[in-house]
mmCIF file of C-alpha atoms in Angstrom:
data_model
loop_
_atom_site.group_PDB
_atom_site.id
_atom_site.type_symbol
_atom_site.label_atom_id
_atom_site.label_comp_id
_atom_site.label_asym_id
_atom_site.label_seq_id
_atom_site.Cartn_x
_atom_site.Cartn_y
_atom_site.Cartn_z
ATOM 1 C CA PRO A 110 105.688 94.577 3.766
ATOM 2 C CA ARG A 111 103.291 93.212 0.882
ATOM 3 C CA LYS A 112 103.418 91.743 -2.522
ATOM 4 C CA ASP A 113 104.032 94.222 -5.276
ATOM 5 C CA ALA A 114 104.932 96.921 -2.953
ATOM 6 C CA SER A 115 105.977 100.166 -4.569
ATOM 7 C CA LEU A 116 109.600 101.416 -4.625
ATOM 8 C CA VAL A 117 108.762 104.154 -2.125
ATOM 9 C CA GLU A 118 107.623 101.545 0.383
ATOM 10 C CA ILE A 119 110.582 99.455 -0.274
ATOM 11 C CA GLU A 120 113.009 102.152 0.277
ATOM 12 C CA ARG A 121 111.599 102.833 3.750
ATOM 13 C CA ARG A 122 112.438 99.167 4.728
ATOM 14 C CA VAL A 123 115.273 97.929 2.762
ATOM 15 C CA ARG A 124 118.956 98.958 2.745
ATOM 16 C CA ALA A 125 121.504 97.852 0.183
ATOM 17 C CA ARG A 126 125.140 97.994 0.848
ATOM 18 C CA ARG A 127 128.345 97.319 -1.204
ATOM 19 C CA ALA A 128 130.347 94.205 0.026
ATOM 20 C CA ARG A 129 133.273 92.070 -0.869
ATOM 21 C CA ALA A 130 132.232 89.024 -2.654
ATOM 22 C CA PRO A 131 132.492 85.806 -0.462
ATOM 23 C CA ALA A 132 135.847 83.930 -1.120
ATOM 24 C CA VAL A 133 135.724 81.127 -3.742
ATOM 25 C CA VAL A 134 135.834 77.806 -2.034
ATOM 26 C CA ASN A 135 138.778 75.620 -2.774
ATOM 27 C CA PHE A 136 140.469 72.684 -1.223
ATOM 28 C CA ARG A 137 144.075 73.458 -1.884
ATOM 29 C CA ALA A 138 144.746 72.977 1.749
ATOM 30 C CA VAL A 139 142.384 70.131 1.800
ATOM 31 C CA SER A 140 142.178 68.056 5.117
ATOM 32 C CA PRO A 141 142.353 64.275 4.999
ATOM 33 C CA TYR A 142 139.143 64.288 6.858
ATOM 34 C CA ARG A 143 137.310 65.611 3.726
ATOM 35 C CA ALA A 144 137.241 62.146 2.252
ATOM 36 C CA ARG A 145 136.013 60.551 5.405
ATOM 37 C CA PHE A 146 132.953 62.638 6.241
ATOM 38 C CA LYS A 147 129.719 61.838 4.388
ATOM 39 C CA GLN A 148 126.193 63.334 4.301
ATOM 40 C CA GLY A 149 123.539 61.179 5.904
ATOM 41 C CA ALA A 150 120.481 59.457 4.402
ATOM 42 C CA THR A 151 117.507 61.307 2.814
ATOM 43 C CA LEU A 152 114.827 59.834 4.973
ATOM 44 C CA VAL A 153 111.952 61.661 3.236
ATOM 45 C CA PRO A 154 108.980 61.886 3.311
ATOM 46 C CA ARG A 155 109.769 62.003 6.876
ATOM 47 C CA PHE A 156 106.290 60.578 8.008
ATOM 48 C CA MET A 157 106.974 57.417 6.085
ATOM 49 C CA CYS A 158 110.245 56.995 8.028
ATOM 50 C CA TYR A 159 110.117 58.316 11.505
ATOM 51 C CA VAL A 160 107.959 56.809 14.007
ATOM 52 C CA GLU A 161 106.780 56.448 17.640
ATOM 53 C CA ARG A 162 105.691 53.472 19.628
ATOM 54 C CA VAL A 163 101.952 52.837 20.101
ATOM 55 C CA GLU A 164 101.127 52.030 23.690
ATOM 56 C CA LEU A 165 98.798 48.746 23.921
ATOM 57 C CA GLY A 166 97.932 48.774 27.603
ATOM 58 C CA ARG A 167 98.894 46.177 30.194
ATOM 59 C CA LEU A 168 99.300 43.249 27.864
ATOM 60 C CA GLY A 169 101.693 45.294 25.758
ATOM 61 C CA GLY A 170 102.676 44.230 22.172
ATOM 62 C CA ASN A 171 104.944 42.147 20.293
ATOM 63 C CA ALA A 172 108.498 42.893 21.070
ATOM 64 C CA ASN A 173 109.577 41.432 17.853
ATOM 65 C CA ALA A 174 107.167 43.498 15.763
ATOM 66 C CA PRO A 175 106.052 46.500 17.784
ATOM 67 C CA LEU A 176 103.061 48.704 16.586
ATOM 68 C CA VAL A 177 104.335 52.030 15.550
ATOM 69 C CA ARG A 178 102.767 55.196 13.808
ATOM 70 C CA SER A 179 104.146 58.048 11.899
ATOM 71 C CA VAL A 180 105.613 61.047 13.542
ATOM 72 C CA ARG A 181 104.276 64.347 12.134
ATOM 73 C CA SER A 182 106.130 67.538 11.797
ATOM 74 C CA ASN A 183 104.890 71.055 11.017
ATOM 75 C CA GLN A 184 107.799 71.277 8.555
ATOM 76 C CA GLU A 185 106.301 68.861 6.093
ATOM 77 C CA LYS A 186 105.510 70.172 2.697
ATOM 78 C CA ALA A 187 102.549 69.158 0.311
ATOM 79 C CA PRO A 188 101.583 66.811 -0.826
ATOM 80 C CA TRP A 189 102.832 64.718 2.209
ATOM 81 C CA ARG A 190 101.477 66.908 4.944
ATOM 82 C CA ASP A 191 97.958 66.286 3.756
ATOM 83 C CA LEU A 192 98.180 62.523 3.897
ATOM 84 C CA GLU A 193 97.014 60.288 6.682
ATOM 85 C CA PRO A 194 99.701 59.029 9.140
ATOM 86 C CA LEU A 195 100.783 55.407 8.849
ATOM 87 C CA GLN A 196 100.221 52.868 11.715
ATOM 88 C CA SER A 197 101.163 49.393 11.640
ATOM 89 C CA ALA A 198 103.513 46.709 13.169
ATOM 90 C CA VAL A 199 107.087 46.847 11.860
ATOM 91 C CA ASP A 200 109.782 44.145 12.516
ATOM 92 C CA ALA A 201 111.883 45.198 15.327
ATOM 93 C CA ARG A 202 115.215 44.675 13.567
ATOM 94 C CA CYS A 203 114.066 47.272 10.881
ATOM 95 C CA LEU A 204 113.664 49.845 13.598
ATOM 96 C CA ARG A 205 116.727 52.043 14.478
ATOM 97 C CA THR A 206 117.565 55.437 15.993
ATOM 98 C CA ALA A 207 118.182 57.752 13.109
ATOM 99 C CA TYR A 208 119.688 61.064 14.111
ATOM 100 C CA LEU A 209 118.319 64.306 12.926
ATOM 101 C CA GLY A 210 120.099 67.673 12.880
ATOM 102 C CA SER A 211 117.801 68.624 15.815
ATOM 103 C CA SER A 212 119.125 65.579 17.677
ATOM 104 C CA ILE A 213 122.678 67.104 18.024
ATOM 105 C CA ALA A 214 123.955 69.894 20.357
ATOM 106 C CA PRO A 215 127.617 70.891 20.848
ATOM 107 C CA PHE A 216 129.131 67.909 22.479
ATOM 108 C CA ARG A 217 125.794 66.301 23.416
ATOM 109 C CA ILE A 218 123.027 64.030 21.951
ATOM 110 C CA LEU A 219 119.711 65.592 22.690
ATOM 111 C CA ASP A 220 117.380 62.837 21.524
ATOM 112 C CA ARG A 221 117.207 59.428 19.743
ATOM 113 C CA PRO A 222 114.404 59.463 17.233
ATOM 114 C CA GLU A 223 113.276 56.108 15.923
ATOM 115 C CA ALA A 224 112.710 55.327 12.284
ATOM 116 C CA VAL A 225 111.877 52.525 9.922
ATOM 117 C CA ILE A 226 115.268 51.676 8.389
ATOM 118 C CA PRO A 227 114.756 48.903 5.622
ATOM 119 C CA VAL A 228 118.198 47.444 5.773
ATOM 120 C CA ASN A 229 118.832 43.982 6.522
ATOM 121 C CA GLY A 230 122.391 42.407 6.440
ATOM 122 C CA GLY A 231 123.693 45.557 4.760
ATOM 123 C CA THR A 232 121.208 45.325 2.004
ATOM 124 C CA MET A 233 118.407 47.927 0.985
ATOM 125 C CA LEU A 234 115.017 46.366 1.118
ATOM 126 C CA ASP A 235 111.795 47.133 -0.863
ATOM 127 C CA SER A 236 108.615 45.551 0.007
ATOM 128 C CA ASN A 237 109.426 42.513 -2.298
ATOM 129 C CA SER A 238 112.805 41.704 -0.890
ATOM 130 C CA ALA A 239 111.571 42.309 2.768
ATOM 131 C CA GLU A 240 108.817 39.837 2.048
ATOM 132 C CA ALA A 241 111.336 37.332 0.686
ATOM 133 C CA ARG A 242 113.364 37.546 3.768
ATOM 134 C CA GLY A 243 110.411 36.901 6.053
ATOM 135 C CA LEU A 244 110.036 40.499 7.191
ATOM 136 C CA HIS A 245 106.323 40.377 6.569
ATOM 137 C CA ASN A 246 105.461 43.386 8.832
ATOM 138 C CA THR A 247 108.179 45.490 7.313
ATOM 139 C CA ALA A 248 106.988 44.468 3.840
ATOM 140 C CA ASP A 249 103.487 45.701 4.661
ATOM 141 C CA TRP A 250 104.816 49.130 5.957
ATOM 142 C CA LEU A 251 106.993 49.540 2.717
ATOM 143 C CA ARG A 252 104.097 48.465 0.507
ATOM 144 C CA ARG A 253 101.993 51.309 1.789
ATOM 145 C CA CYS A 254 104.871 53.841 1.476
ATOM 146 C CA GLU A 255 105.598 52.659 -2.051
ATOM 147 C CA GLN A 256 101.962 53.012 -3.092
ATOM 148 C CA LEU A 257 101.976 56.598 -1.653
ATOM 149 C CA TRP A 258 105.156 57.522 -3.131
ATOM 150 C CA ASN A 259 104.150 56.249 -6.638
ATOM 151 C CA GLU A 260 100.898 58.284 -6.377
ATOM 152 C CA HIS A 261 102.232 61.633 -5.070
ATOM 153 C CA SER A 262 106.088 61.759 -5.988
ATOM 154 C CA ALA A 263 107.330 63.223 -9.287
ATOM 155 C CA GLY A 264 108.082 59.633 -10.379
ATOM 156 C CA ARG A 265 111.864 59.996 -11.039
ATOM 157 C CA MET A 266 112.867 57.412 -8.658
ATOM 158 C CA ARG A 267 111.435 54.627 -6.570
ATOM 159 C CA PHE A 268 110.861 54.906 -2.900
ATOM 160 C CA SER A 269 113.852 52.698 -1.919
ATOM 161 C CA GLU A 270 115.953 54.850 -4.140
ATOM 162 C CA ARG A 271 115.019 58.048 -2.661
ATOM 163 C CA LEU A 272 115.920 56.502 0.800
ATOM 164 C CA ASP A 273 119.219 55.395 -0.457
ATOM 165 C CA TYR A 274 120.104 58.405 -2.773
ATOM 166 C CA GLN A 275 123.755 58.416 -3.484
ATOM 167 C CA ARG A 276 123.993 55.515 -1.116
ATOM 168 C CA GLY A 277 123.406 57.794 1.860
ATOM 169 C CA LEU A 278 121.746 54.937 3.693
ATOM 170 C CA SER A 279 123.235 51.656 2.522
ATOM 171 C CA GLY A 280 126.687 53.334 2.673
ATOM 172 C CA GLN A 281 126.444 53.633 6.335
ATOM 173 C CA PHE A 282 126.551 49.822 6.848
ATOM 174 C CA PRO A 283 128.240 48.102 8.481
ATOM 175 C CA VAL A 284 127.815 50.715 11.152
ATOM 176 C CA ALA A 285 130.862 52.195 12.728
ATOM 177 C CA GLY A 286 130.966 51.882 16.456
ATOM 178 C CA THR A 287 132.125 55.495 17.213
ATOM 179 C CA ARG A 288 131.442 58.418 14.818
ATOM 180 C CA VAL A 289 131.544 62.147 14.898
ATOM 181 C CA VAL A 290 128.629 64.021 13.371
ATOM 182 C CA TYR A 291 128.016 67.609 12.744
ATOM 183 C CA SER A 292 125.197 69.772 11.489
ATOM 184 C CA ALA A 293 125.122 70.471 7.776
ATOM 185 C CA SER A 294 123.863 73.992 7.904
ATOM 186 C CA GLY A 295 123.097 76.974 10.326
ATOM 187 C CA THR A 296 124.781 80.050 11.642
ATOM 188 C CA LEU A 297 126.503 77.981 14.517
ATOM 189 C CA VAL A 298 127.659 74.412 13.904
ATOM 190 C CA ALA A 299 126.803 71.678 16.348
ATOM 191 C CA ALA A 300 129.054 68.491 16.602
ATOM 192 C CA ALA A 301 129.117 65.574 18.871
ATOM 193 C CA VAL A 302 130.501 61.984 19.280
ATOM 194 C CA VAL A 303 127.977 59.138 18.639
ATOM 195 C CA ARG A 304 128.695 55.738 20.223
ATOM 196 C CA ASP A 305 125.393 53.934 19.256
ATOM 197 C CA PRO A 306 126.495 51.001 16.828
ATOM 198 C CA GLU A 307 122.967 50.543 15.494
ATOM 199 C CA ALA A 308 122.024 54.205 14.730
ATOM 200 C CA VAL A 309 121.982 55.783 11.442
ATOM 201 C CA ILE A 310 122.417 59.412 10.264
ATOM 202 C CA GLU A 311 120.015 61.469 8.454
ATOM 203 C CA HIS A 312 121.040 64.023 5.741
ATOM 204 C CA SER A 313 120.976 67.129 7.799
ATOM 205 C CA LEU A 314 124.114 65.770 9.436
ATOM 206 C CA TYR A 315 127.468 64.720 8.148
ATOM 207 C CA TRP A 316 129.217 61.924 9.711
ATOM 208 C CA ALA A 317 132.556 60.110 9.733
ATOM 209 C CA PRO A 318 133.872 57.018 11.579
ATOM 210 C CA VAL A 319 136.796 57.524 14.017
ATOM 211 C CA ALA A 320 139.413 55.075 15.227
ATOM 212 C CA ASN A 321 138.783 55.896 18.983
ATOM 213 C CA GLU A 322 137.283 58.188 21.501
ATOM 214 C CA GLU A 323 140.138 60.486 21.563
ATOM 215 C CA GLU A 324 139.905 61.135 17.775
ATOM 216 C CA GLY A 325 136.300 61.823 18.407
ATOM 217 C CA HIS A 326 136.834 64.265 20.994
ATOM 218 C CA PHE A 327 139.643 66.077 18.851
ATOM 219 C CA LEU A 328 137.232 66.385 16.003
ATOM 220 C CA ALA A 329 134.309 67.538 18.022
ATOM 221 C CA ALA A 330 136.402 70.070 19.885
ATOM 222 C CA LEU A 331 137.611 71.493 16.364
ATOM 223 C CA LEU A 332 134.091 71.419 14.757
ATOM 224 C CA ASN A 333 132.421 73.159 17.643
ATOM 225 C CA SER A 334 135.020 75.858 17.982
ATOM 226 C CA GLU A 335 134.390 79.623 17.281
ATOM 227 C CA ALA A 336 137.755 79.739 15.889
ATOM 228 C CA ILE A 337 137.095 77.407 13.118
ATOM 229 C CA ARG A 338 133.670 78.885 12.394
ATOM 230 C CA ARG A 339 135.026 82.262 11.773
ATOM 231 C CA ARG A 340 137.533 80.767 9.300
ATOM 232 C CA VAL A 341 134.728 79.468 6.990
ATOM 233 C CA GLU A 342 131.791 81.799 7.642
ATOM 234 C CA HIS A 343 132.831 84.091 4.719
ATOM 235 C CA MET A 344 132.374 81.072 2.351
ATOM 236 C CA GLN A 345 129.068 80.210 3.530
ATOM 237 C CA SER A 346 125.915 81.125 1.517
ATOM 238 C CA ARG A 347 123.730 83.722 3.163
ATOM 239 C CA GLY A 348 120.168 84.077 3.868
ATOM 240 C CA GLU A 349 117.733 86.285 5.860
ATOM 241 C CA GLN A 350 119.154 84.870 9.100
ATOM 242 C CA GLY A 351 122.707 85.153 8.126
ATOM 243 C CA ALA A 352 125.307 82.547 7.123
ATOM 244 C CA ARG A 353 124.047 79.107 6.332
ATOM 245 C CA HIS A 354 125.213 75.781 4.992
ATOM 246 C CA PHE A 355 128.598 74.417 6.404
ATOM 247 C CA ASP A 356 128.614 71.209 4.360
ATOM 248 C CA MET A 357 132.236 70.463 3.682
ATOM 249 C CA LEU A 358 133.677 74.019 4.129
ATOM 250 C CA PHE A 359 135.555 72.960 7.314
ATOM 251 C CA PHE A 360 137.807 70.715 5.314
ATOM 252 C CA THR A 361 139.220 73.548 3.085
ATOM 253 C CA LEU A 362 141.209 74.186 6.124
ATOM 254 C CA PRO A 363 144.340 72.076 6.757
ATOM 255 C CA ILE A 364 142.851 70.061 9.617
ATOM 256 C CA PRO A 365 145.505 67.162 10.281
ATOM 257 C CA ARG A 366 144.551 63.723 10.918
ATOM 258 C CA PHE A 367 144.671 63.054 14.665
ATOM 259 C CA ASP A 368 147.829 61.865 15.921
ATOM 260 C CA PRO A 369 147.884 60.365 19.403
ATOM 261 C CA ALA A 370 151.675 61.110 19.776
ATOM 262 C CA ASN A 371 151.135 64.786 19.183
ATOM 263 C CA ASP A 372 150.889 66.771 22.304
ATOM 264 C CA LEU A 373 148.716 69.514 20.917
ATOM 265 C CA HIS A 374 146.369 66.968 19.382
ATOM 266 C CA ARG A 375 146.077 65.318 22.855
ATOM 267 C CA ARG A 376 145.450 68.364 24.489
ATOM 268 C CA LEU A 377 142.655 69.492 22.148
ATOM 269 C CA SER A 378 141.065 65.860 22.635
ATOM 270 C CA ALA A 379 141.157 66.341 26.367
ATOM 271 C CA LYS A 380 139.333 69.508 26.109
ATOM 272 C CA GLY A 381 136.765 67.976 23.846
ATOM 273 C CA ARG A 382 136.293 65.398 26.577
ATOM 274 C CA ASP A 383 135.950 68.072 29.129
ATOM 275 C CA ALA A 384 133.410 69.750 26.993
ATOM 276 C CA GLU A 385 131.354 66.729 26.517
ATOM 277 C CA ALA A 386 131.255 66.135 30.297
ATOM 278 C CA ALA A 387 130.114 69.658 30.931
ATOM 279 C CA ALA A 388 127.583 69.706 28.273
ATOM 280 C CA ALA A 389 126.088 66.635 29.734
ATOM 281 C CA GLY A 390 125.768 68.411 33.049
ATOM 282 C CA VAL A 391 123.549 71.257 31.607
ATOM 283 C CA LEU A 392 119.964 70.776 32.548
ATOM 284 C CA ILE A 393 117.850 70.658 29.526
ATOM 285 C CA GLU A 394 114.004 70.069 30.345
ATOM 286 C CA GLU A 395 112.131 67.613 28.177
ATOM 287 C CA GLY A 396 110.485 69.281 25.296
ATOM 288 C CA THR A 397 113.097 72.086 25.231
ATOM 289 C CA PRO A 398 113.580 73.377 21.495
ATOM 290 C CA PHE A 399 116.921 72.201 20.201
ATOM 291 C CA VAL A 400 117.948 75.603 19.377
ATOM 292 C CA THR A 401 117.408 76.633 23.028
ATOM 293 C CA ALA A 402 119.212 73.738 24.227
ATOM 294 C CA ARG A 403 122.346 74.321 22.048
ATOM 295 C CA THR A 404 122.392 77.902 23.212
ATOM 296 C CA ALA A 405 122.171 76.808 26.934
ATOM 297 C CA ILE A 406 125.192 74.365 26.232
ATOM 298 C CA ARG A 407 127.267 76.922 24.487
ATOM 299 C CA GLU A 408 126.663 79.589 27.256
ATOM 300 C CA ALA A 409 127.601 77.055 29.927
ATOM 301 C CA LEU A 410 130.776 76.171 28.012
ATOM 302 C CA ARG A 411 131.784 79.763 27.625
ATOM 303 C CA ALA A 412 131.088 80.542 31.390
ATOM 304 C CA ASN A 413 133.394 77.678 32.538
ATOM 305 C CA GLY A 414 136.067 78.728 30.125
ATOM 306 C CA ILE A 415 136.231 75.544 28.057
ATOM 307 C CA SER A 416 135.256 77.182 24.842
ATOM 308 C CA ASP A 417 137.942 79.789 25.085
ATOM 309 C CA ALA A 418 140.531 77.116 25.937
ATOM 310 C CA ILE A 419 139.511 75.221 22.841
ATOM 311 C CA ASP A 420 139.729 78.242 20.662
ATOM 312 C CA LEU A 421 143.225 78.897 21.784
ATOM 313 C CA LEU A 422 144.265 75.288 20.951
ATOM 314 C CA VAL A 423 142.450 75.385 17.554
ATOM 315 C CA ILE A 424 144.288 78.671 16.733
ATOM 316 C CA GLU A 425 147.642 77.080 17.717
ATOM 317 C CA LEU A 426 146.818 74.108 15.502
ATOM 318 C CA LEU A 427 145.788 75.986 12.353
ATOM 319 C CA GLY A 428 147.844 79.189 12.738
ATOM 320 C CA ASP A 429 146.723 81.720 10.029
ATOM 321 C CA ALA A 430 145.034 79.174 7.845
ATOM 322 C CA GLY A 431 141.674 80.565 6.737
ATOM 323 C CA VAL A 432 142.146 83.932 8.346
ATOM 324 C CA GLU A 433 141.305 86.496 5.576
ATOM 325 C CA ASP A 434 138.971 89.422 4.878
ATOM 326 C CA HIS A 435 135.373 88.580 5.228
ATOM 327 C CA ALA A 436 132.492 89.869 3.174
ATOM 328 C CA GLU A 437 132.026 92.860 5.159
ATOM 329 C CA PRO A 438 130.542 96.134 3.922
ATOM 330 C CA ILE A 439 133.004 98.453 2.112
ATOM 331 C CA GLY A 440 131.136 101.425 1.316
ATOM 332 C CA GLY A 441 128.095 103.335 2.100
ATOM 333 C CA ASP A 442 124.334 102.791 1.289
ATOM 334 C CA ILE A 443 123.403 102.277 -2.451
ATOM 335 C CA PRO A 444 120.293 103.925 -3.566
ATOM 336 C CA LEU A 445 117.763 101.388 -4.556
ATOM 337 C CA ASP A 446 117.177 103.437 -7.921
ATOM 338 C CA ASP A 447 120.799 102.246 -8.798
ATOM 339 C CA LEU A 448 119.695 98.559 -8.305
ATOM 340 C CA VAL A 449 116.476 98.647 -10.340
ATOM 341 C CA ARG A 450 117.308 101.143 -13.060
ATOM 342 C CA PRO A 451 117.466 99.360 -16.394
#
């Protein structure tokens, strides 16, 4: 209730219970998809990357170098939240959709946020290399970002190195035509097929290229299923709101590579396609919070029976893999004195 509360106050509001320890994560039954999925790019500080177009009236602007400004978020942290937004022209070839975790719902893309992506010909650019390639507007934007970064960051890496940490950005090029993405964290996962050959993926999502739509629907159906979530939830770290951080836990399960000759794989893919069509038909008003949108889609898929049908197929595919005791309470309450006693 307040900082430095007394033990008596704490006892009135806090309950401690014994529980089994979460299972140790291992990849003995590793899926071949583990090696294919990668985390997206660290596009931070976000206001230096994500932008919106500035309207310039009837005459419009330069289509080859539109005027853009920073998109601000209430999730920004100091010192970045206290800095003024950026606004200038940026070369159109360096503007791309960059999907965020909030862009994705089960089987559906919710929005297409735009970002300054300093990659040209598959090569990461800083202000100097952008200038050398004739991308003068992008070079100006990057110079301002680099200056702010140098003034306010811890100084352990350059701005371009932050954007491309562990090749999270440059490793997405050349961009695959069809990919599957899923949310890196949360209590419930959201996965969808992405078909945009120009878009990049931000680090709150994992992504993998797929050979075709059928493989994409197969994976989206698996990853969105309650059957698979329940097999990994006991391995997730936990916070105040429950389980969090999926990361690569799904691939501790023996998820096989999609085989178009396998009848079960084809049926699961077909249900994934049906789920995508049903999700597209759910009315989502503009400005709806992404959590609300995700809930509406999940409820629609439960109501029409698609979710249950997918779960049955996933259970048939995985059998008993991953089904074990969860970290549920195994005893009564523990007196808080037992926890704080020396």
